Amino acid sequence: MPEPAVWFDGRVRTGVTAEPTLSTFGLHYGYSVFEGLRSFDIGGSAAIFALQPHIDRLLASAATLDIPIRYDNDTLVAAHYDVLAANGLTEAYIRPIAFFGDGLAGLGTQHHEAHLAILAWPWANPAPGGGGVRLAIARRRRPSPDSYPPHAKAAGSYLIAKLAHNEAVARGFADAIMLDDRGHVAEATSMNVFLVRDGALFTPTTRACLPGITRRTVIDLARALDLPVRETDLTVTDVLGADEVFLTSTAAGVRPVLAVEDHVYGDGRPGALTTRLLRQYDEHVDAHSIPSAAYTGPAPRGTSGPAAVLTPGGRP
Ligand code: PMP
């Protein structure tokens, strides 16, 4: 198998997996920011979904952690497509990561080099767990937003999530719903949470969760279908009293939740509204994933959401 190609500090290279050394600051202090994107095969070309919102979130996360990214938008866009082409990938997961390199003398980073790498690996549907998952309620909570800004997708924020995930898996669940510092529902360990009740959707505000790009897309799709959507504080009682529950993320899309702790929803199969939104989301991703040749650049300021940012085109 050929060595994977990685976009690293400005160009596609092979053999760089060992280049960051064991003194890498980001490794020791969990200090890096990253993204997770997906690409799909459209007529033999790699078409990336929601590239611009992911680049925007990466830059915002990096700014929060004061990690400089010295590449302009066009370079970052091209880099994502280049790493796919270099690996011969169309259906893939793409992982850009920005981090500080060598140097462990204290927490000062003024003399450290900031690196940006973009990795990609094969990733085809269906993702595991696509039929639905059972969730625990985690006993560990998300930190207060005063302590850690949840909008930055930073490695360190996954430490508590990983412990909660470990505990859920040890108890026989696929994942866990985490509560925030006030005891309200925040999100799952790496996915946002939605409840369905009486035909309406409810999801936590972004006070204590990552503002997921899939979350935003699902809210927009639901509103386009005239489904009421409320971003509001939710409790465990709300979760257990819901008609349906589902999770969202780039990796999983819309993932039905079949049970939370020992409470099973309905007949234990994905709910009707969840299934409808899952299909809508998959169709939306299919129609709005963009091959390199059709990429038209960032949206004008003031527009938001993947559909507005990426203009569909180039489909065979
Ligand atoms: N919350 C967390 C903590 C995550 O890691 C992710 C995955 N990026 C999400 C939510 C879902 O975000 P998105 O829909 O942008 O993938």
mmCIF file of N, CA and C in Angstrom, residues 42 57 61 98 104 118 124 131 140 155 157 170 186 198 219 238 263 268 285 310:
data_model
loop_
_atom_site.group_PDB
_atom_site.id
_atom_site.type_symbol
_atom_site.label_atom_id
_atom_site.label_comp_id
_atom_site.label_asym_id
_atom_site.label_seq_id
_atom_site.Cartn_x
_atom_site.Cartn_y
_atom_site.Cartn_z
ATOM 1 N N ILE A 42 -18.706 11.909 -6.778
ATOM 2 C CA ILE A 42 -19.746 12.374 -7.701
ATOM 3 C C ILE A 42 -19.156 12.298 -9.104
ATOM 4 N N ARG A 57 -14.760 27.578 10.532
ATOM 5 C CA ARG A 57 -14.722 27.144 11.945
ATOM 6 C C ARG A 57 -13.292 26.836 12.375
ATOM 7 N N SER A 61 -11.572 28.611 15.477
ATOM 8 C CA SER A 61 -11.000 27.834 16.589
ATOM 9 C C SER A 61 -9.542 28.232 16.797
ATOM 10 N N ALA A 98 -4.333 22.097 13.157
ATOM 11 C CA ALA A 98 -3.337 23.158 13.365
ATOM 12 C C ALA A 98 -2.786 23.011 14.776
ATOM 13 N N LEU A 104 9.043 22.666 24.716
ATOM 14 C CA LEU A 104 8.279 22.318 25.908
ATOM 15 C C LEU A 104 8.705 23.126 27.128
ATOM 16 N N ILE A 118 -3.123 18.497 6.788
ATOM 17 C CA ILE A 118 -4.444 18.003 6.363
ATOM 18 C C ILE A 118 -4.273 16.548 5.954
ATOM 19 N N ALA A 124 -16.465 5.371 3.615
ATOM 20 C CA ALA A 124 -17.649 5.184 2.770
ATOM 21 C C ALA A 124 -18.865 4.917 3.640
ATOM 22 N N GLY A 131 -28.059 2.425 11.788
ATOM 23 C CA GLY A 131 -29.428 1.986 12.085
ATOM 24 C C GLY A 131 -29.951 2.538 13.392
ATOM 25 N N ARG A 140 -20.045 12.658 33.834
ATOM 26 C CA ARG A 140 -19.118 13.793 33.706
ATOM 27 C C ARG A 140 -19.798 14.900 32.930
ATOM 28 N N ALA A 155 -8.435 20.047 20.573
ATOM 29 C CA ALA A 155 -8.157 18.691 21.051
ATOM 30 C C ALA A 155 -8.468 18.538 22.536
ATOM 31 N N SER A 157 -10.545 19.722 24.454
ATOM 32 C CA SER A 157 -11.953 19.622 24.859
ATOM 33 C C SER A 157 -12.463 18.194 24.737
ATOM 34 N N ALA A 170 -18.100 1.111 28.279
ATOM 35 C CA ALA A 170 -17.916 0.076 29.312
ATOM 36 C C ALA A 170 -19.266 -0.384 29.868
ATOM 37 N N ALA A 186 -26.110 19.213 26.911
ATOM 38 C CA ALA A 186 -25.165 19.950 26.059
ATOM 39 C C ALA A 186 -25.101 19.288 24.681
ATOM 40 N N ASP A 198 -44.129 16.042 19.708
ATOM 41 C CA ASP A 198 -45.362 16.539 19.071
ATOM 42 C C ASP A 198 -45.063 17.198 17.723
ATOM 43 N N ILE A 219 -31.341 22.084 11.063
ATOM 44 C CA ILE A 219 -32.289 23.139 11.471
ATOM 45 C C ILE A 219 -32.854 23.834 10.222
ATOM 46 N N ASP A 238 -36.652 16.039 29.691
ATOM 47 C CA ASP A 238 -37.096 16.307 28.311
ATOM 48 C C ASP A 238 -36.633 15.194 27.375
ATOM 49 N N HIS A 263 -34.560 3.598 28.859
ATOM 50 C CA HIS A 263 -35.796 4.080 28.226
ATOM 51 C C HIS A 263 -35.722 3.876 26.707
ATOM 52 N N GLY A 268 -38.637 0.915 19.416
ATOM 53 C CA GLY A 268 -37.206 0.600 19.419
ATOM 54 C C GLY A 268 -36.562 0.705 18.046
ATOM 55 N N VAL A 285 -26.866 16.634 1.240
ATOM 56 C CA VAL A 285 -25.407 16.476 1.144
ATOM 57 C C VAL A 285 -25.025 16.049 -0.270
ATOM 58 N N LEU A 310 -22.010 27.232 -0.278
ATOM 59 C CA LEU A 310 -21.506 26.439 -1.384
ATOM 60 C C LEU A 310 -22.567 26.343 -2.471
#
